[in-house]
mmCIF file of C-alpha atoms in Angstrom:
data_model
loop_
_atom_site.group_PDB
_atom_site.id
_atom_site.type_symbol
_atom_site.label_atom_id
_atom_site.label_comp_id
_atom_site.label_asym_id
_atom_site.label_seq_id
_atom_site.Cartn_x
_atom_site.Cartn_y
_atom_site.Cartn_z
ATOM 1 C CA VAL A 12 9.452 -22.513 -37.117
ATOM 2 C CA ILE A 13 9.322 -19.474 -38.165
ATOM 3 C CA TYR A 14 12.426 -16.570 -38.402
ATOM 4 C CA TYR A 15 11.412 -14.152 -40.540
ATOM 5 C CA LEU A 16 13.438 -11.191 -40.996
ATOM 6 C CA GLY A 17 11.627 -8.591 -43.512
ATOM 7 C CA ASN A 18 10.627 -4.776 -44.120
ATOM 8 C CA ALA A 19 7.826 -3.300 -42.357
ATOM 9 C CA ASN A 20 5.942 -4.036 -46.244
ATOM 10 C CA ASN A 21 6.095 -7.687 -45.641
ATOM 11 C CA GLY A 22 5.377 -9.824 -43.106
ATOM 12 C CA VAL A 23 3.715 -13.385 -41.285
ATOM 13 C CA ARG A 24 0.293 -14.744 -40.907
ATOM 14 C CA ALA A 25 0.029 -17.366 -38.665
ATOM 15 C CA GLU A 26 -2.697 -19.576 -36.745
ATOM 16 C CA GLY A 27 -2.369 -23.229 -35.357
ATOM 17 C CA ILE A 28 -1.544 -25.422 -32.443
ATOM 18 C CA PHE A 29 2.626 -24.741 -30.988
ATOM 19 C CA THR A 30 3.923 -26.500 -29.475
ATOM 20 C CA HIS A 31 7.655 -28.188 -28.130
ATOM 21 C CA ASN A 32 9.568 -26.346 -30.735
ATOM 22 C CA GLU A 33 12.264 -24.969 -28.960
ATOM 23 C CA ALA A 34 16.242 -22.410 -30.120
ATOM 24 C CA THR A 35 19.346 -21.388 -28.959
ATOM 25 C CA ASN A 36 18.105 -18.160 -28.609
ATOM 26 C CA HIS A 37 15.063 -16.258 -29.809
ATOM 27 C CA GLY A 38 11.594 -16.813 -29.641
ATOM 28 C CA GLY A 39 10.715 -21.110 -29.825
ATOM 29 C CA VAL A 40 8.447 -20.661 -32.436
ATOM 30 C CA ILE A 41 8.495 -17.453 -33.743
ATOM 31 C CA ASP A 42 11.783 -14.709 -34.732
ATOM 32 C CA ILE A 43 10.257 -11.514 -36.114
ATOM 33 C CA GLU A 44 12.983 -9.070 -37.363
ATOM 34 C CA ASN A 45 11.546 -5.158 -38.879
ATOM 35 C CA SER A 46 8.774 -6.750 -40.225
ATOM 36 C CA SER A 47 5.183 -8.011 -39.161
ATOM 37 C CA LEU A 48 3.446 -10.892 -37.438
ATOM 38 C CA THR A 49 -0.349 -11.234 -37.950
ATOM 39 C CA LEU A 50 -0.994 -14.442 -34.745
ATOM 40 C CA SER A 51 -4.595 -15.034 -33.974
ATOM 41 C CA ASP A 52 -6.990 -18.381 -33.361
ATOM 42 C CA SER A 53 -3.162 -20.157 -31.872
ATOM 43 C CA THR A 54 -2.692 -21.842 -28.986
ATOM 44 C CA LEU A 55 1.819 -21.881 -28.123
ATOM 45 C CA SER A 56 2.629 -24.493 -25.925
ATOM 46 C CA GLU A 57 6.077 -25.512 -23.829
ATOM 47 C CA ASN A 58 8.196 -24.130 -25.757
ATOM 48 C CA LYS A 59 11.329 -22.599 -24.899
ATOM 49 C CA ALA A 60 14.644 -20.047 -26.308
ATOM 50 C CA THR A 61 16.664 -17.688 -24.376
ATOM 51 C CA ASP A 62 14.405 -14.155 -25.118
ATOM 52 C CA GLY A 63 10.580 -15.228 -25.750
ATOM 53 C CA GLY A 64 10.066 -19.022 -25.004
ATOM 54 C CA ALA A 65 7.007 -18.966 -28.316
ATOM 55 C CA LEU A 66 7.718 -15.042 -29.981
ATOM 56 C CA TYR A 67 10.993 -12.798 -30.277
ATOM 57 C CA LEU A 68 9.590 -9.927 -31.903
ATOM 58 C CA SER A 69 12.107 -7.074 -32.782
ATOM 59 C CA GLY A 70 10.686 -3.601 -34.676
ATOM 60 C CA GLY A 71 7.598 -4.137 -36.417
ATOM 61 C CA ASN A 72 3.213 -3.564 -35.342
ATOM 62 C CA HIS A 73 2.451 -6.407 -34.594
ATOM 63 C CA GLN A 74 -1.456 -7.788 -33.909
ATOM 64 C CA ILE A 75 -1.546 -10.979 -31.578
ATOM 65 C CA THR A 76 -5.603 -11.980 -30.964
ATOM 66 C CA ASP A 77 -7.354 -14.359 -29.482
ATOM 67 C CA ASN A 78 -4.707 -17.001 -28.785
ATOM 68 C CA THR A 79 -3.415 -19.096 -25.890
ATOM 69 C CA PHE A 80 0.229 -18.879 -24.484
ATOM 70 C CA GLU A 81 0.434 -21.796 -21.982
ATOM 71 C CA GLU A 82 3.408 -23.750 -19.967
ATOM 72 C CA ASN A 83 6.557 -21.410 -22.439
ATOM 73 C CA GLU A 84 10.240 -21.172 -21.047
ATOM 74 C CA ALA A 85 12.846 -18.858 -21.665
ATOM 75 C CA MET A 86 14.516 -17.351 -19.299
ATOM 76 C CA ASN A 87 13.466 -13.868 -20.632
ATOM 77 C CA GLY A 88 10.077 -13.759 -21.804
ATOM 78 C CA GLY A 89 8.610 -16.545 -21.212
ATOM 79 C CA ALA A 90 6.313 -16.210 -23.887
ATOM 80 C CA LEU A 91 7.362 -13.272 -26.232
ATOM 81 C CA TYR A 92 10.276 -10.260 -25.755
ATOM 82 C CA ASN A 93 9.962 -7.653 -27.335
ATOM 83 C CA THR A 94 12.355 -5.010 -28.489
ATOM 84 C CA ASN A 95 13.603 -2.925 -30.523
ATOM 85 C CA GLN A 96 10.577 0.032 -31.566
ATOM 86 C CA GLY A 97 8.155 -3.448 -31.622
ATOM 87 C CA ASN A 98 4.000 -1.843 -31.938
ATOM 88 C CA ILE A 99 2.088 -4.675 -30.024
ATOM 89 C CA THR A 100 -1.371 -4.985 -30.094
ATOM 90 C CA SER A 101 -2.702 -7.597 -27.754
ATOM 91 C CA THR A 102 -6.073 -8.057 -28.074
ATOM 92 C CA PHE A 103 -8.239 -11.413 -25.863
ATOM 93 C CA ASN A 104 -5.321 -13.810 -25.913
ATOM 94 C CA THR A 105 -4.362 -16.030 -22.399
ATOM 95 C CA TYR A 106 -0.650 -15.737 -20.833
ATOM 96 C CA THR A 107 -0.797 -18.939 -18.411
ATOM 97 C CA MET A 108 1.314 -21.208 -16.750
ATOM 98 C CA ASN A 109 4.200 -19.180 -18.165
ATOM 99 C CA THR A 110 7.449 -19.339 -16.696
ATOM 100 C CA ALA A 111 10.864 -17.323 -17.538
ATOM 101 C CA THR A 112 14.519 -17.622 -15.418
ATOM 102 C CA ASN A 113 15.571 -14.171 -15.228
ATOM 103 C CA GLN A 114 12.258 -11.811 -16.245
ATOM 104 C CA GLY A 115 9.379 -10.912 -17.837
ATOM 105 C CA GLY A 116 7.135 -14.472 -16.520
ATOM 106 C CA ALA A 117 4.594 -13.934 -20.060
ATOM 107 C CA ILE A 118 6.417 -11.062 -21.543
ATOM 108 C CA VAL A 119 9.181 -9.021 -21.643
ATOM 109 C CA ASN A 120 9.435 -5.173 -23.370
ATOM 110 C CA ASP A 121 12.366 -3.603 -24.223
ATOM 111 C CA GLU A 122 11.826 -0.611 -26.024
ATOM 112 C CA GLY A 123 8.590 -1.453 -27.408
ATOM 113 C CA THR A 124 5.629 -0.915 -27.072
ATOM 114 C CA ILE A 125 1.857 -3.083 -25.950
ATOM 115 C CA GLU A 126 -1.335 -2.081 -25.807
ATOM 116 C CA ASN A 127 -2.887 -5.662 -24.467
ATOM 117 C CA ASN A 128 -6.922 -5.385 -25.014
ATOM 118 C CA GLY A 129 -8.268 -7.361 -22.111
ATOM 119 C CA ASP A 130 -5.886 -10.030 -22.112
ATOM 120 C CA SER A 131 -5.624 -12.861 -19.348
ATOM 121 C CA PHE A 132 -2.976 -13.121 -17.623
ATOM 122 C CA SER A 133 -2.643 -16.093 -14.417
ATOM 123 C CA ASN A 134 -0.661 -18.183 -12.498
ATOM 124 C CA ASN A 135 2.791 -16.813 -15.285
ATOM 125 C CA LYS A 136 6.676 -16.942 -12.899
ATOM 126 C CA SER A 137 9.501 -15.772 -12.957
ATOM 127 C CA ASN A 138 11.852 -16.235 -10.075
ATOM 128 C CA ASN A 139 13.163 -12.616 -10.723
ATOM 129 C CA ARG A 140 11.349 -9.479 -11.656
ATOM 130 C CA GLY A 141 7.938 -9.009 -14.073
ATOM 131 C CA GLY A 142 5.995 -12.389 -12.495
ATOM 132 C CA ALA A 143 3.450 -12.098 -15.923
ATOM 133 C CA ILE A 144 5.202 -8.529 -17.770
ATOM 134 C CA TYR A 145 8.887 -6.898 -17.152
ATOM 135 C CA ASN A 146 9.070 -3.093 -18.919
ATOM 136 C CA SER A 147 12.231 -2.026 -19.413
ATOM 137 C CA GLY A 148 14.574 1.138 -21.670
ATOM 138 C CA ASN A 149 11.607 3.562 -23.051
ATOM 139 C CA SER A 150 9.099 1.567 -23.091
ATOM 140 C CA SER A 151 5.581 2.045 -22.856
ATOM 141 C CA ILE A 152 2.402 -0.558 -21.705
ATOM 142 C CA THR A 153 -1.085 0.204 -22.110
ATOM 143 C CA ILE A 154 -3.901 -1.640 -20.128
ATOM 144 C CA ASN A 155 -7.189 -1.235 -21.163
ATOM 145 C CA ASP A 156 -9.726 -3.501 -21.253
ATOM 146 C CA ILE A 157 -10.583 -5.178 -18.439
ATOM 147 C CA THR A 158 -6.934 -7.338 -18.371
ATOM 148 C CA THR A 159 -7.387 -9.340 -15.754
ATOM 149 C CA ILE A 160 -3.522 -10.439 -13.869
ATOM 150 C CA LEU A 161 -4.234 -13.086 -11.227
ATOM 151 C CA ARG A 162 -2.293 -15.089 -9.106
ATOM 152 C CA ASN A 163 1.410 -14.552 -10.736
ATOM 153 C CA GLN A 164 4.676 -15.116 -8.597
ATOM 154 C CA ALA A 165 7.951 -13.046 -8.966
ATOM 155 C CA ALA A 166 10.456 -12.084 -6.352
ATOM 156 C CA LEU A 167 9.939 -7.892 -7.119
ATOM 157 C CA GLY A 168 6.735 -7.436 -8.466
ATOM 158 C CA GLY A 169 4.407 -10.689 -8.808
ATOM 159 C CA GLY A 170 2.449 -9.179 -11.479
ATOM 160 C CA ILE A 171 4.186 -6.842 -13.389
ATOM 161 C CA TYR A 172 7.617 -4.493 -12.988
ATOM 162 C CA ASN A 173 8.086 -1.836 -14.568
ATOM 163 C CA THR A 174 11.880 0.355 -14.857
ATOM 164 C CA ASN A 175 14.453 2.194 -16.317
ATOM 165 C CA GLY A 176 12.050 4.833 -17.466
ATOM 166 C CA GLY A 177 9.543 2.772 -18.878
ATOM 167 C CA GLU A 178 6.032 3.871 -18.143
ATOM 168 C CA LEU A 179 2.695 1.587 -17.710
ATOM 169 C CA ILE A 180 -0.920 3.447 -18.243
ATOM 170 C CA LEU A 181 -3.453 1.271 -16.547
ATOM 171 C CA ARG A 182 -6.942 1.897 -18.098
ATOM 172 C CA SER A 183 -9.143 -0.836 -16.697
ATOM 173 C CA ALA A 184 -7.366 -3.912 -15.197
ATOM 174 C CA GLU A 185 -6.986 -6.114 -12.554
ATOM 175 C CA PHE A 186 -4.726 -7.209 -10.123
ATOM 176 C CA PHE A 187 -5.381 -9.920 -8.069
ATOM 177 C CA GLN A 188 -3.785 -12.632 -5.467
ATOM 178 C CA ASN A 189 -0.167 -11.876 -6.776
ATOM 179 C CA GLN A 190 2.779 -12.115 -5.420
ATOM 180 C CA ALA A 191 6.127 -10.660 -4.356
ATOM 181 C CA THR A 192 8.320 -12.879 -2.372
ATOM 182 C CA GLU A 193 10.054 -9.751 -1.750
ATOM 183 C CA LYS A 194 8.558 -6.093 -3.160
ATOM 184 C CA GLY A 195 6.027 -5.130 -5.157
ATOM 185 C CA GLY A 196 3.176 -7.837 -5.105
ATOM 186 C CA GLY A 197 0.738 -6.508 -8.216
ATOM 187 C CA ILE A 198 3.090 -4.035 -9.229
ATOM 188 C CA PHE A 199 7.061 -2.603 -8.413
ATOM 189 C CA ASN A 200 7.444 0.739 -9.758
ATOM 190 C CA ASP A 201 11.279 1.637 -10.271
ATOM 191 C CA GLN A 202 13.532 4.636 -10.473
ATOM 192 C CA ASN A 203 12.723 7.043 -13.628
ATOM 193 C CA SER A 204 9.248 5.468 -15.018
ATOM 194 C CA VAL A 205 6.340 6.143 -14.170
ATOM 195 C CA THR A 206 2.932 4.485 -14.018
ATOM 196 C CA LYS A 207 -0.240 5.704 -14.761
ATOM 197 C CA MET A 208 -3.266 4.643 -13.251
ATOM 198 C CA ILE A 209 -6.808 6.855 -15.426
ATOM 199 C CA ASP A 210 -9.369 4.591 -14.735
ATOM 200 C CA SER A 211 -11.166 1.171 -13.233
ATOM 201 C CA VAL A 212 -7.825 -0.013 -12.019
ATOM 202 C CA SER A 213 -8.935 -2.496 -8.688
ATOM 203 C CA MET A 214 -6.002 -4.043 -6.671
ATOM 204 C CA SER A 215 -6.345 -6.571 -3.412
ATOM 205 C CA GLU A 216 -5.664 -9.600 -2.522
ATOM 206 C CA ASN A 217 -1.650 -9.336 -3.671
ATOM 207 C CA GLU A 218 1.193 -10.489 -1.580
ATOM 208 C CA SER A 219 4.265 -8.863 -0.583
ATOM 209 C CA SER A 220 6.463 -8.204 2.135
ATOM 210 C CA GLN A 221 6.412 -3.986 1.151
ATOM 211 C CA GLY A 222 3.960 -3.054 -0.992
ATOM 212 C CA LYS A 223 1.338 -5.800 -1.419
ATOM 213 C CA ASP A 224 -0.562 -4.394 -4.097
ATOM 214 C CA PHE A 225 2.385 -1.317 -5.113
ATOM 215 C CA TYR A 226 5.557 -1.048 -3.983
ATOM 216 C CA ASN A 227 6.521 3.093 -5.604
ATOM 217 C CA GLN A 228 10.278 4.157 -5.809
ATOM 218 C CA GLY A 229 9.618 5.933 -9.676
ATOM 219 C CA ARG A 230 6.360 8.436 -10.171
ATOM 220 C CA LEU A 231 2.960 7.552 -9.638
ATOM 221 C CA GLU A 232 -0.184 9.894 -11.113
ATOM 222 C CA ILE A 233 -3.612 8.709 -9.980
ATOM 223 C CA GLN A 234 -7.350 9.524 -10.790
ATOM 224 C CA GLY A 235 -10.881 8.538 -10.956
ATOM 225 C CA LEU A 236 -11.161 4.902 -9.632
ATOM 226 C CA VAL A 237 -8.181 3.723 -7.694
ATOM 227 C CA GLN A 238 -9.275 0.394 -5.301
ATOM 228 C CA MET A 239 -5.518 -1.045 -4.035
ATOM 229 C CA THR A 240 -7.469 -2.222 -1.275
ATOM 230 C CA THR A 241 -4.225 -4.243 0.332
ATOM 231 C CA GLY A 242 -1.789 -2.104 0.426
ATOM 232 C CA LEU A 243 0.647 1.043 -0.923
ATOM 233 C CA TYR A 244 5.008 1.184 -0.476
ATOM 234 C CA LEU A 245 5.621 4.951 -0.484
ATOM 235 C CA PRO A 246 9.287 4.488 0.782
ATOM 236 C CA SER A 247 9.928 8.381 0.580
ATOM 237 C CA GLU A 248 8.399 11.399 -0.464
ATOM 238 C CA ALA A 249 10.040 11.840 -3.901
ATOM 239 C CA ASN A 250 7.394 8.839 -4.314
ATOM 240 C CA VAL A 251 4.419 10.119 -3.224
ATOM 241 C CA PRO A 252 1.412 9.715 -5.992
ATOM 242 C CA ILE A 253 0.266 13.045 -7.961
ATOM 243 C CA ILE A 254 -3.661 13.541 -7.748
ATOM 244 C CA THR A 255 -4.352 13.906 -11.729
ATOM 245 C CA ASN A 256 -7.698 14.672 -11.180
ATOM 246 C CA LEU A 257 -10.569 13.900 -8.893
ATOM 247 C CA LEU A 258 -10.548 10.850 -7.399
ATOM 248 C CA SER A 259 -14.180 8.589 -7.629
ATOM 249 C CA GLU A 260 -15.708 7.922 -3.631
ATOM 250 C CA SER A 261 -15.480 4.559 -4.438
ATOM 251 C CA SER A 262 -11.823 4.226 -4.406
ATOM 252 C CA ARG A 263 -9.849 3.516 -2.431
ATOM 253 C CA ILE A 264 -6.307 3.551 -1.239
ATOM 254 C CA GLN A 265 -4.297 1.145 1.804
ATOM 255 C CA LEU A 266 -1.750 3.360 3.242
ATOM 256 C CA GLU A 267 1.612 1.386 4.081
ATOM 257 C CA ASN A 268 3.558 1.811 7.527
ATOM 258 C CA SER A 269 7.195 2.040 5.874
ATOM 259 C CA THR A 270 10.126 4.349 6.817
ATOM 260 C CA TYR A 271 8.788 7.507 4.979
ATOM 261 C CA VAL A 272 4.824 6.212 6.632
ATOM 262 C CA THR A 273 5.830 6.959 10.180
ATOM 263 C CA PRO A 274 4.450 8.503 13.078
ATOM 264 C CA SER A 275 8.353 8.963 14.640
ATOM 265 C CA THR A 276 8.240 12.880 14.040
ATOM 266 C CA GLY A 277 4.609 13.491 15.023
ATOM 267 C CA SER A 278 4.841 15.821 11.631
ATOM 268 C CA PRO A 279 1.703 15.989 8.587
ATOM 269 C CA ILE A 280 3.319 13.155 5.815
ATOM 270 C CA ALA A 281 2.148 14.203 2.607
ATOM 271 C CA ILE A 282 0.525 10.648 1.078
ATOM 272 C CA GLY A 283 -0.841 12.753 -1.984
ATOM 273 C CA ILE A 284 0.477 15.957 -4.254
ATOM 274 C CA ALA A 285 -1.586 17.536 -7.490
ATOM 275 C CA ASP A 286 -0.395 17.799 -10.069
ATOM 276 C CA PRO A 287 0.156 21.645 -10.385
ATOM 277 C CA ASN A 288 -1.020 21.802 -14.247
ATOM 278 C CA GLN A 289 -3.736 19.497 -14.622
ATOM 279 C CA TYR A 290 -5.653 19.710 -11.231
ATOM 280 C CA PRO A 291 -4.198 22.384 -8.418
ATOM 281 C CA LEU A 292 -6.680 22.015 -6.206
ATOM 282 C CA LEU A 293 -7.724 18.882 -4.092
ATOM 283 C CA GLN A 294 -11.375 17.758 -3.222
ATOM 284 C CA ASP A 295 -12.431 16.255 0.346
ATOM 285 C CA GLY A 296 -14.143 13.222 -1.556
ATOM 286 C CA ASP A 297 -9.201 12.587 -3.007
ATOM 287 C CA ALA A 298 -8.436 12.291 1.056
ATOM 288 C CA ASN A 299 -12.012 9.948 1.471
ATOM 289 C CA SER A 300 -9.889 7.327 -0.620
ATOM 290 C CA TYR A 301 -7.116 7.208 1.444
ATOM 291 C CA GLN A 302 -6.825 4.919 4.858
ATOM 292 C CA LYS A 303 -4.075 5.081 7.430
ATOM 293 C CA PRO A 304 -1.427 2.117 8.015
ATOM 294 C CA PRO A 305 -2.547 -0.400 9.718
ATOM 295 C CA ILE A 306 -0.533 0.265 13.335
ATOM 296 C CA ASP A 307 1.259 2.820 15.338
ATOM 297 C CA PHE A 308 -1.041 5.952 13.530
ATOM 298 C CA ASN A 309 -4.689 5.601 16.864
ATOM 299 C CA ASN A 310 -4.753 9.140 16.754
ATOM 300 C CA TRP A 311 -3.826 10.361 14.030
ATOM 301 C CA ILE A 312 -6.134 11.461 11.194
ATOM 302 C CA ILE A 313 -6.483 11.641 6.779
ATOM 303 C CA ARG A 314 -7.340 15.723 5.907
ATOM 304 C CA LEU A 315 -5.944 18.027 3.020
ATOM 305 C CA SER A 316 -3.886 20.838 4.130
ATOM 306 C CA ASP A 317 -4.892 24.221 4.262
ATOM 307 C CA ASP A 318 -3.767 24.854 0.556
ATOM 308 C CA ARG A 319 -5.293 22.029 -0.777
ATOM 309 C CA LYS A 320 -1.769 21.450 -2.501
ATOM 310 C CA GLU A 321 -1.959 17.950 -0.475
ATOM 311 C CA VAL A 322 -3.470 14.772 1.333
ATOM 312 C CA TRP A 323 -2.500 14.434 4.609
ATOM 313 C CA LEU A 324 -1.690 12.127 7.961
ATOM 314 C CA PHE A 325 -2.617 14.197 10.032
ATOM 315 C CA LEU A 326 -2.072 13.849 13.851
ATOM 316 C CA ASN A 327 -5.263 15.157 15.455
ATOM 317 C CA VAL A 328 -4.515 15.109 18.989
ATOM 318 C CA VAL A 329 -7.333 14.586 21.442
ATOM 319 C CA THR A 330 -7.376 16.160 25.097
ATOM 320 C CA TYR A 331 -9.716 14.995 27.840
ATOM 321 C CA THR A 332 -10.923 16.206 30.688
ATOM 322 C CA ILE A 333 -10.379 13.983 34.829
ATOM 323 C CA THR A 334 -12.606 14.839 37.125
ATOM 324 C CA TYR A 335 -11.393 14.319 40.990
ATOM 325 C CA CYS A 336 -14.583 13.815 43.885
ATOM 326 C CA ASN A 337 -15.186 13.311 47.221
ATOM 327 C CA LEU A 338 -11.566 15.720 47.872
ATOM 328 C CA ASN A 339 -14.068 17.354 50.850
ATOM 329 C CA GLY A 340 -11.490 19.998 51.217
ATOM 330 C CA SER A 341 -8.971 18.166 50.786
ATOM 331 C CA THR A 342 -6.865 19.461 47.115
ATOM 332 C CA THR A 343 -4.768 17.154 44.431
ATOM 333 C CA THR A 344 -1.160 17.470 42.582
ATOM 334 C CA ASN A 345 -2.697 15.460 40.104
ATOM 335 C CA PRO A 346 -3.429 16.522 36.287
ATOM 336 C CA THR A 347 -7.201 17.301 35.226
ATOM 337 C CA THR A 348 -6.376 17.804 31.187
ATOM 338 C CA TYR A 349 -4.253 14.158 29.268
ATOM 339 C CA THR A 350 -3.838 13.278 26.043
ATOM 340 C CA GLU A 351 -3.412 9.948 25.012
ATOM 341 C CA ASN A 352 0.705 10.441 24.582
ATOM 342 C CA ASP A 353 0.784 12.211 27.877
ATOM 343 C CA LEU A 354 0.048 8.389 29.567
ATOM 344 C CA PRO A 355 -0.243 6.735 31.514
ATOM 345 C CA ILE A 356 0.326 8.870 34.244
ATOM 346 C CA LEU A 357 0.812 7.816 38.113
ATOM 347 C CA LEU A 358 -2.084 8.853 40.800
ATOM 348 C CA THR A 359 -0.107 10.414 43.604
ATOM 349 C CA PRO A 360 -2.771 10.606 46.974
ATOM 350 C CA PRO A 361 -4.820 14.064 47.629
ATOM 351 C CA THR A 362 -3.599 16.506 50.176
ATOM 352 C CA THR A 363 -4.709 15.162 53.995
ATOM 353 C CA ARG A 364 -7.900 14.990 56.154
ATOM 354 C CA ARG A 365 -8.690 15.475 59.600
ATOM 355 C CA CYS A 366 -9.533 12.458 61.370
ATOM 356 C CA ARG A 367 -9.519 10.448 58.342
ATOM 357 C CA VAL A 368 -7.219 8.513 55.735
ATOM 358 C CA PHE A 369 -6.588 8.146 52.447
ATOM 359 C CA ILE A 370 -8.108 4.829 50.740
ATOM 360 C CA GLY A 371 -7.172 5.172 46.874
ATOM 361 C CA TRP A 372 -8.242 6.197 43.407
ATOM 362 C CA TYR A 373 -11.840 4.502 42.285
ATOM 363 C CA LEU A 374 -12.952 4.941 39.205
ATOM 364 C CA ASN A 375 -15.550 2.617 38.173
ATOM 365 C CA ASN A 376 -16.124 1.695 41.134
ATOM 366 C CA GLN A 377 -11.961 -0.412 40.577
ATOM 367 C CA LYS A 378 -9.705 1.523 42.279
ATOM 368 C CA ILE A 379 -6.524 2.214 40.217
ATOM 369 C CA THR A 380 -2.685 3.850 40.963
ATOM 370 C CA THR A 381 -2.808 5.062 37.504
ATOM 371 C CA ILE A 382 -4.469 5.679 34.220
ATOM 372 C CA PRO A 383 -2.834 3.554 31.576
ATOM 373 C CA VAL A 384 -2.241 2.979 28.105
ATOM 374 C CA GLY A 385 -5.050 3.489 26.002
ATOM 375 C CA THR A 386 -7.494 5.171 27.907
ATOM 376 C CA THR A 387 -9.961 7.140 25.771
ATOM 377 C CA GLY A 388 -12.508 9.770 27.027
ATOM 378 C CA ASN A 389 -13.616 12.022 29.478
ATOM 379 C CA LEU A 390 -12.741 10.715 33.043
ATOM 380 C CA THR A 391 -14.257 11.302 37.214
ATOM 381 C CA ILE A 392 -12.415 9.359 39.886
ATOM 382 C CA CYS A 393 -13.375 9.591 43.238
ATOM 383 C CA ALA A 394 -11.407 9.793 46.474
ATOM 384 C CA ARG A 395 -11.675 8.067 49.350
ATOM 385 C CA PHE A 396 -11.304 8.270 53.152
ATOM 386 C CA GLU A 397 -11.586 6.199 55.703
ATOM 387 C CA ARG A 398 -13.119 7.794 58.535
ATOM 388 C CA VAL A 399 -9.952 7.191 61.959
ATOM 389 C CA SER A 400 -11.963 7.497 65.881
ATOM 390 C CA LYS A 401 -11.387 11.083 68.078
ATOM 391 C CA SER A 402 -10.526 8.444 70.264
ATOM 392 C CA ASN A 403 -7.507 7.866 68.265
ATOM 393 C CA PHE A 404 -3.823 9.375 68.992
ATOM 394 C CA ARG A 405 -2.966 10.286 66.117
ATOM 395 C CA CYS A 406 -6.271 12.548 65.649
ATOM 396 C CA ARG A 407 -6.936 14.332 68.654
ATOM 397 C CA ASN A 408 -3.242 15.639 67.706
ATOM 398 C CA HIS A 409 -3.981 16.292 64.508
ATOM 399 C CA GLU A 410 -1.399 14.187 63.311
ATOM 400 C CA PHE A 411 -1.772 11.568 61.641
ATOM 401 C CA HIS A 412 -0.910 10.219 58.357
ATOM 402 C CA ASP A 413 -2.026 8.571 55.448
ATOM 403 C CA ARG A 414 -0.780 5.445 55.253
ATOM 404 C CA ASN A 415 1.318 4.114 52.834
ATOM 405 C CA TYR A 416 0.105 4.297 49.378
ATOM 406 C CA SER A 417 2.681 2.669 47.938
ATOM 407 C CA GLU A 418 1.859 0.581 49.621
ATOM 408 C CA MET A 419 -2.627 0.439 48.455
#
């Protein structure tokens, strides 16, 4: 519909309903190169192109306000493709049900800058990366003013895929029920890329096999109110979040089990690191913001390191006591203390008593032969003996033996 090649001093203003338009290459509705676009109060629906189903913006400064982008299609950037240092301010726009066969169900930002203020992204889909947004190539996206990213889908990064030196800044954003079939239900943060969570970031009910809310393969900086209630996946120590300022007491960061976050070695696992320049010493509230992975960490706690520079998952081994009663002169070689790591413990019979046959060990009036896995707390285990008549030949000659304990 509109192709404009100009200079930064000129520009295009557009308003209206744009539907069922198609371009072979760029921008099913509008292709602006080296100029500016002001687009407001418009509906752009069911448009198609290779890059940018509705809009293709290359260079220039652009104002996009109060528009609806719906059911547009492209290979890259179902609704919008921004490149070549294009600078976009997107305010109160609705991006819904746009699709990309490759990247960026709604938006591709490739070597450009976008500021989203109060936008809504819902039900957008990419067959590859970035269900709502794909940010790549020294690009920057800042999300403000309760921008919502809901129910978008992709293989990687159901909400946003940030890659190749991209910068993603989240100041006020909600990610809810986004889905990735592989990794990063809410966000996939790739190598050499950075995501900065400044404040008021809420992520919940997102789905993926790894990184339900966030899969971090790059640098992640966090401060203020950060809620990743469904799952943060950390593949290595190099991907541990950098804490740049105090985390709010309402923050919650739910860790997922990963190849890095695993109890296999028993050593402390760093899950948060203080920024040495901005925030060199962590506070207790920073540690309290973290939640343990859902499995395999029963004996672990979350605490600060002694120098207060890291948040740790820490193996907290508790030692419990075992008291043996009713021995009446008999002795036992069974342990008098245990930890959960010692379980199960096979109990052996005590030494023999004159004119008595050992019946078994009893805990809470229940006969036991082992202390099973899962037992906790201090225990009192009592021996029971059966009296043998003094007329019994074995008793008279002090040669009787306990019944075979293994048959009890």
